[in-house]
PDB file of C-alpha atoms in Angstrom:
ATOM      1  CA  UNK A 728     -43.274  22.132 -20.255  1.00  0.00           C
ATOM      2  CA  UNK A 729     -44.543  25.008 -22.367  1.00  0.00           C
ATOM      3  CA  UNK A 730     -47.839  26.829 -21.724  1.00  0.00           C
ATOM      4  CA  UNK A 731     -50.423  25.764 -21.029  1.00  0.00           C
ATOM      5  CA  UNK A 732     -48.730  23.761 -18.317  1.00  0.00           C
ATOM      6  CA  UNK A 733     -50.127  20.424 -17.224  1.00  0.00           C
ATOM      7  CA  UNK A 734     -51.026  21.315 -13.625  1.00  0.00           C
ATOM      8  CA  UNK A 735     -54.423  19.698 -12.921  1.00  0.00           C
ATOM      9  CA  UNK A 736     -55.072  22.194 -10.093  1.00  0.00           C
ATOM     10  CA  UNK A 737     -54.766  25.189 -12.385  1.00  0.00           C
ATOM     11  CA  UNK A 738     -51.843  26.903 -14.039  1.00  0.00           C
ATOM     12  CA  UNK A 739     -49.978  29.174 -11.590  1.00  0.00           C
ATOM     13  CA  UNK A 740     -48.330  30.853 -14.586  1.00  0.00           C
ATOM     14  CA  UNK A 741     -51.455  31.490 -16.664  1.00  0.00           C
ATOM     15  CA  UNK A 742     -51.114  34.527 -18.882  1.00  0.00           C
ATOM     16  CA  UNK A 743     -47.332  34.335 -19.114  1.00  0.00           C
ATOM     17  CA  UNK A 744     -45.138  34.256 -22.182  1.00  0.00           C
ATOM     18  CA  UNK A 745     -46.028  31.512 -24.648  1.00  0.00           C
ATOM     19  CA  UNK A 746     -42.410  30.367 -24.964  1.00  0.00           C
ATOM     20  CA  UNK A 747     -41.662  30.258 -21.204  1.00  0.00           C
ATOM     21  CA  UNK A 748     -40.166  26.864 -20.293  1.00  0.00           C
ATOM     22  CA  UNK A 749     -41.520  25.602 -16.971  1.00  0.00           C
ATOM     23  CA  UNK A 750     -38.088  24.837 -15.484  1.00  0.00           C
ATOM     24  CA  UNK A 751     -37.026  28.425 -16.143  1.00  0.00           C
ATOM     25  CA  UNK A 752     -40.230  29.774 -14.595  1.00  0.00           C
ATOM     26  CA  UNK A 753     -39.664  27.729 -11.423  1.00  0.00           C
ATOM     27  CA  UNK A 754     -36.041  28.932 -11.206  1.00  0.00           C
ATOM     28  CA  UNK A 755     -37.205  32.523 -11.795  1.00  0.00           C
ATOM     29  CA  UNK A 756     -39.518  32.194  -8.773  1.00  0.00           C
ATOM     30  CA  UNK A 757     -36.660  31.009  -6.563  1.00  0.00           C
ATOM     31  CA  UNK A 758     -34.399  33.787  -7.841  1.00  0.00           C
ATOM     32  CA  UNK A 759     -37.109  36.395  -7.184  1.00  0.00           C
ATOM     33  CA  UNK A 760     -37.439  35.061  -3.626  1.00  0.00           C
ATOM     34  CA  UNK A 761     -33.676  35.299  -3.096  1.00  0.00           C
ATOM     35  CA  UNK A 762     -33.526  38.810  -4.562  1.00  0.00           C
ATOM     36  CA  UNK A 763     -36.248  39.954  -2.146  1.00  0.00           C
ATOM     37  CA  UNK A 764     -34.822  38.124   0.879  1.00  0.00           C
ATOM     38  CA  UNK A 765     -34.181  40.243   3.971  1.00  0.00           C
ATOM     39  CA  UNK A 766     -30.827  39.283   5.454  1.00  0.00           C
ATOM     40  CA  UNK A 767     -31.952  39.674   9.082  1.00  0.00           C
ATOM     41  CA  UNK A 768     -33.682  36.300   9.291  1.00  0.00           C
ATOM     42  CA  UNK A 769     -32.927  32.759   8.095  1.00  0.00           C
ATOM     43  CA  UNK A 770     -34.772  31.265   5.156  1.00  0.00           C
ATOM     44  CA  UNK A 771     -35.726  27.920   3.710  1.00  0.00           C
ATOM     45  CA  UNK A 772     -36.419  27.833  -0.001  1.00  0.00           C
ATOM     46  CA  UNK A 773     -37.517  24.673  -1.733  1.00  0.00           C
ATOM     47  CA  UNK A 774     -37.463  24.414  -5.493  1.00  0.00           C
ATOM     48  CA  UNK A 775     -39.081  21.406  -7.121  1.00  0.00           C
ATOM     49  CA  UNK A 776     -38.329  21.041 -10.804  1.00  0.00           C
ATOM     50  CA  UNK A 777     -40.723  18.929 -12.821  1.00  0.00           C
ATOM     51  CA  UNK A 778     -37.847  18.081 -15.153  1.00  0.00           C
ATOM     52  CA  UNK A 779     -37.048  15.309 -16.038  1.00  0.00           C
ATOM     53  CA  UNK A 780     -40.470  13.742 -15.629  1.00  0.00           C
ATOM     54  CA  UNK A 781     -42.617  12.854 -18.593  1.00  0.00           C
ATOM     55  CA  UNK A 782     -43.899  13.927 -20.886  1.00  0.00           C
ATOM     56  CA  UNK A 783     -40.410  14.552 -22.183  1.00  0.00           C
ATOM     57  CA  UNK A 784     -40.266  18.012 -23.753  1.00  0.00           C
ATOM     58  CA  UNK A 785     -36.803  19.528 -23.851  1.00  0.00           C
ATOM     59  CA  UNK A 786     -36.207  23.247 -23.941  1.00  0.00           C
ATOM     60  CA  UNK A 787     -36.472  24.162 -27.625  1.00  0.00           C
ATOM     61  CA  UNK A 788     -33.204  26.067 -27.815  1.00  0.00           C
ATOM     62  CA  UNK A 789     -31.325  23.019 -26.472  1.00  0.00           C
ATOM     63  CA  UNK A 790     -33.068  20.224 -28.370  1.00  0.00           C
ATOM     64  CA  UNK A 791     -31.120  20.608 -31.648  1.00  0.00           C
ATOM     65  CA  UNK A 792     -27.853  20.236 -29.756  1.00  0.00           C
ATOM     66  CA  UNK A 793     -28.808  16.710 -28.670  1.00  0.00           C
ATOM     67  CA  UNK A 794     -30.246  15.797 -32.062  1.00  0.00           C
ATOM     68  CA  UNK A 795     -26.939  16.857 -33.678  1.00  0.00           C
ATOM     69  CA  UNK A 796     -25.184  14.475 -31.292  1.00  0.00           C
ATOM     70  CA  UNK A 797     -27.261  11.591 -32.659  1.00  0.00           C
ATOM     71  CA  UNK A 798     -29.970  11.399 -30.021  1.00  0.00           C
ATOM     72  CA  UNK A 799     -33.552  11.090 -31.209  1.00  0.00           C
ATOM     73  CA  UNK A 800     -37.017  11.278 -29.708  1.00  0.00           C
ATOM     74  CA  UNK A 801     -37.251  11.023 -25.945  1.00  0.00           C
ATOM     75  CA  UNK A 802     -33.480  10.712 -25.486  1.00  0.00           C
ATOM     76  CA  UNK A 803     -32.891  14.054 -27.225  1.00  0.00           C
ATOM     77  CA  UNK A 804     -35.650  15.689 -25.190  1.00  0.00           C
ATOM     78  CA  UNK A 805     -34.320  14.119 -22.000  1.00  0.00           C
ATOM     79  CA  UNK A 806     -30.825  15.511 -22.615  1.00  0.00           C
ATOM     80  CA  UNK A 807     -32.255  18.973 -23.234  1.00  0.00           C
ATOM     81  CA  UNK A 808     -34.338  18.679 -20.056  1.00  0.00           C
ATOM     82  CA  UNK A 809     -31.318  17.725 -17.951  1.00  0.00           C
ATOM     83  CA  UNK A 810     -29.318  20.638 -19.359  1.00  0.00           C
ATOM     84  CA  UNK A 811     -32.193  23.055 -18.702  1.00  0.00           C
ATOM     85  CA  UNK A 812     -32.267  21.852 -15.096  1.00  0.00           C
ATOM     86  CA  UNK A 813     -28.494  22.296 -14.800  1.00  0.00           C
ATOM     87  CA  UNK A 814     -28.831  25.828 -16.215  1.00  0.00           C
ATOM     88  CA  UNK A 815     -31.618  26.666 -13.766  1.00  0.00           C
ATOM     89  CA  UNK A 816     -29.651  25.415 -10.767  1.00  0.00           C
ATOM     90  CA  UNK A 817     -26.621  27.362 -11.976  1.00  0.00           C
ATOM     91  CA  UNK A 818     -28.688  30.545 -12.138  1.00  0.00           C
ATOM     92  CA  UNK A 819     -29.912  29.983  -8.568  1.00  0.00           C
ATOM     93  CA  UNK A 820     -26.351  29.395  -7.326  1.00  0.00           C
ATOM     94  CA  UNK A 821     -25.169  32.529  -9.162  1.00  0.00           C
ATOM     95  CA  UNK A 822     -27.910  34.518  -7.436  1.00  0.00           C
ATOM     96  CA  UNK A 823     -26.811  33.222  -4.033  1.00  0.00           C
ATOM     97  CA  UNK A 824     -23.265  34.279  -4.906  1.00  0.00           C
ATOM     98  CA  UNK A 825     -24.189  37.734  -6.212  1.00  0.00           C
ATOM     99  CA  UNK A 826     -26.354  38.438  -3.160  1.00  0.00           C
ATOM    100  CA  UNK A 827     -23.535  37.425  -0.800  1.00  0.00           C
ATOM    101  CA  UNK A 828     -25.566  34.485   0.497  1.00  0.00           C
ATOM    102  CA  UNK A 829     -23.553  31.582  -0.912  1.00  0.00           C
ATOM    103  CA  UNK A 830     -21.247  31.097   2.071  1.00  0.00           C
ATOM    104  CA  UNK A 831     -24.161  31.077   4.547  1.00  0.00           C
ATOM    105  CA  UNK A 832     -26.512  28.818   2.592  1.00  0.00           C
ATOM    106  CA  UNK A 833     -26.748  25.040   2.501  1.00  0.00           C
ATOM    107  CA  UNK A 834     -27.913  23.761  -0.874  1.00  0.00           C
ATOM    108  CA  UNK A 835     -29.294  20.225  -1.119  1.00  0.00           C
ATOM    109  CA  UNK A 836     -30.029  18.580  -4.467  1.00  0.00           C
ATOM    110  CA  UNK A 837     -31.630  15.178  -4.861  1.00  0.00           C
ATOM    111  CA  UNK A 838     -34.029  13.225  -7.021  1.00  0.00           C
ATOM    112  CA  UNK A 839     -37.158  11.358  -6.021  1.00  0.00           C
ATOM    113  CA  UNK A 840     -36.334   8.122  -7.864  1.00  0.00           C
ATOM    114  CA  UNK A 841     -33.873   6.512 -10.231  1.00  0.00           C
ATOM    115  CA  UNK A 842     -33.504   7.442 -13.861  1.00  0.00           C
ATOM    116  CA  UNK A 843     -36.078   6.895 -16.565  1.00  0.00           C
ATOM    117  CA  UNK A 844     -33.753   5.277 -19.084  1.00  0.00           C
ATOM    118  CA  UNK A 845     -30.853   2.903 -18.531  1.00  0.00           C
ATOM    119  CA  UNK A 846     -29.009   3.208 -15.262  1.00  0.00           C
ATOM    120  CA  UNK A 847     -26.145   0.909 -16.206  1.00  0.00           C
ATOM    121  CA  UNK A 848     -24.468  -0.735 -14.478  1.00  0.00           C
ATOM    122  CA  UNK A 849     -27.417  -0.742 -12.081  1.00  0.00           C
ATOM    123  CA  UNK A 850     -30.456  -2.951 -12.700  1.00  0.00           C
ATOM    124  CA  UNK A 851     -33.823  -1.297 -13.324  1.00  0.00           C
ATOM    125  CA  UNK A 852     -34.908   2.307 -13.321  1.00  0.00           C
ATOM    126  CA  UNK A 853     -37.789   4.576 -12.365  1.00  0.00           C
ATOM    127  CA  UNK A 854     -40.697   2.681 -10.854  1.00  0.00           C
ATOM    128  CA  UNK A 855     -38.606  -0.398 -10.050  1.00  0.00           C
ATOM    129  CA  UNK A 856     -37.367  -1.514  -6.653  1.00  0.00           C
ATOM    130  CA  UNK A 857     -34.015  -2.561  -8.062  1.00  0.00           C
ATOM    131  CA  UNK A 858     -31.017  -0.381  -7.314  1.00  0.00           C
ATOM    132  CA  UNK A 859     -31.400   1.568 -10.561  1.00  0.00           C
ATOM    133  CA  UNK A 860     -34.850   2.679  -9.442  1.00  0.00           C
ATOM    134  CA  UNK A 861     -34.052   3.632  -5.871  1.00  0.00           C
ATOM    135  CA  UNK A 862     -30.495   4.964  -6.064  1.00  0.00           C
ATOM    136  CA  UNK A 863     -30.646   8.712  -6.558  1.00  0.00           C
ATOM    137  CA  UNK A 864     -28.186  11.587  -6.590  1.00  0.00           C
ATOM    138  CA  UNK A 865     -27.803  13.512  -3.353  1.00  0.00           C
ATOM    139  CA  UNK A 866     -25.488  16.504  -3.436  1.00  0.00           C
ATOM    140  CA  UNK A 867     -24.947  18.968  -0.638  1.00  0.00           C
ATOM    141  CA  UNK A 868     -23.126  22.278  -0.899  1.00  0.00           C
ATOM    142  CA  UNK A 869     -22.185  23.682   2.506  1.00  0.00           C
ATOM    143  CA  UNK A 870     -19.227  26.076   2.290  1.00  0.00           C
ATOM    144  CA  UNK A 871     -16.787  25.789   5.168  1.00  0.00           C
ATOM    145  CA  UNK A 872     -18.346  22.528   6.385  1.00  0.00           C
ATOM    146  CA  UNK A 873     -18.242  20.122   3.424  1.00  0.00           C
ATOM    147  CA  UNK A 874     -15.151  20.150   1.222  1.00  0.00           C
ATOM    148  CA  UNK A 875     -15.895  20.612  -2.475  1.00  0.00           C
ATOM    149  CA  UNK A 876     -15.616  17.319  -4.346  1.00  0.00           C
ATOM    150  CA  UNK A 877     -15.849  15.156  -1.231  1.00  0.00           C
ATOM    151  CA  UNK A 878     -17.966  12.008  -1.234  1.00  0.00           C
ATOM    152  CA  UNK A 879     -19.619   9.728   1.293  1.00  0.00           C
ATOM    153  CA  UNK A 880     -20.612   6.071   1.057  1.00  0.00           C
ATOM    154  CA  UNK A 881     -23.391   6.528   3.623  1.00  0.00           C
ATOM    155  CA  UNK A 882     -26.750   5.052   2.664  1.00  0.00           C
ATOM    156  CA  UNK A 883     -29.334   7.807   2.982  1.00  0.00           C
ATOM    157  CA  UNK A 884     -32.780   8.595   1.665  1.00  0.00           C
ATOM    158  CA  UNK A 885     -34.840  11.656   0.881  1.00  0.00           C
ATOM    159  CA  UNK A 886     -36.613  11.117   4.190  1.00  0.00           C
ATOM    160  CA  UNK A 887     -33.328  12.000   5.941  1.00  0.00           C
ATOM    161  CA  UNK A 888     -33.258  15.585   4.654  1.00  0.00           C
ATOM    162  CA  UNK A 889     -36.057  16.743   6.988  1.00  0.00           C
ATOM    163  CA  UNK A 890     -34.457  15.659  10.289  1.00  0.00           C
ATOM    164  CA  UNK A 891     -31.134  17.034   9.048  1.00  0.00           C
ATOM    165  CA  UNK A 892     -32.622  20.484   8.528  1.00  0.00           C
ATOM    166  CA  UNK A 893     -34.294  20.312  11.935  1.00  0.00           C
ATOM    167  CA  UNK A 894     -30.996  19.468  13.597  1.00  0.00           C
ATOM    168  CA  UNK A 895     -29.193  22.268  11.743  1.00  0.00           C
ATOM    169  CA  UNK A 896     -31.623  24.871  13.084  1.00  0.00           C
ATOM    170  CA  UNK A 897     -31.660  23.444  16.615  1.00  0.00           C
ATOM    171  CA  UNK A 898     -35.038  21.716  16.582  1.00  0.00           C
ATOM    172  CA  UNK A 899     -35.322  18.233  18.069  1.00  0.00           C
ATOM    173  CA  UNK A 900     -35.647  15.607  15.318  1.00  0.00           C
ATOM    174  CA  UNK A 901     -39.000  13.954  14.816  1.00  0.00           C
ATOM    175  CA  UNK A 902     -39.642  10.220  14.532  1.00  0.00           C
ATOM    176  CA  UNK A 903     -38.898  10.106  10.830  1.00  0.00           C
ATOM    177  CA  UNK A 904     -35.607   9.540   9.048  1.00  0.00           C
ATOM    178  CA  UNK A 905     -32.213  10.274  10.548  1.00  0.00           C
ATOM    179  CA  UNK A 906     -30.009  13.331  10.438  1.00  0.00           C
ATOM    180  CA  UNK A 907     -27.248  13.252   7.818  1.00  0.00           C
ATOM    181  CA  UNK A 908     -24.750  15.397   9.714  1.00  0.00           C
ATOM    182  CA  UNK A 909     -22.446  12.460  10.608  1.00  0.00           C
ATOM    183  CA  UNK A 910     -22.272  11.481   6.906  1.00  0.00           C
TER     184      UNK A 910
END
């Protein structure tokens, strides 16, 4: 998560600052896109954070905080990684707000699998087909359409995001997944 990054296809950030945390670099790219966005056309921005995948390397300035709370090793790094991701998402949301885009932008956040460590009370975790491995967070921010703090018990999957976006922009859904708009 610090240079040189572990991208087997080549480092897209080669030559950057030696202390640049990858999660921050990815968020910076999204923020740069939003700051250069022309308001006369719609946009789709996807931001894929590597956090909290292994190897677990928390952002250095956050790591001591978790060690002081009694976490050690991977757990301390994991906590710092989660907080770095939260910070990055917060910066992106702040940019949407400052650019006047927040009320016209749907933000979707989800994970690709269950957690790495314990997922109590669920059984299993990442790489397991038990509920702890396949249940993931899915959060949607859509001002004026979804009330803040509301929840849904609908069973959905990552595969449902694509047809949902298609439906939102008026394109006929494909034969994959199902649109989430009713949920």
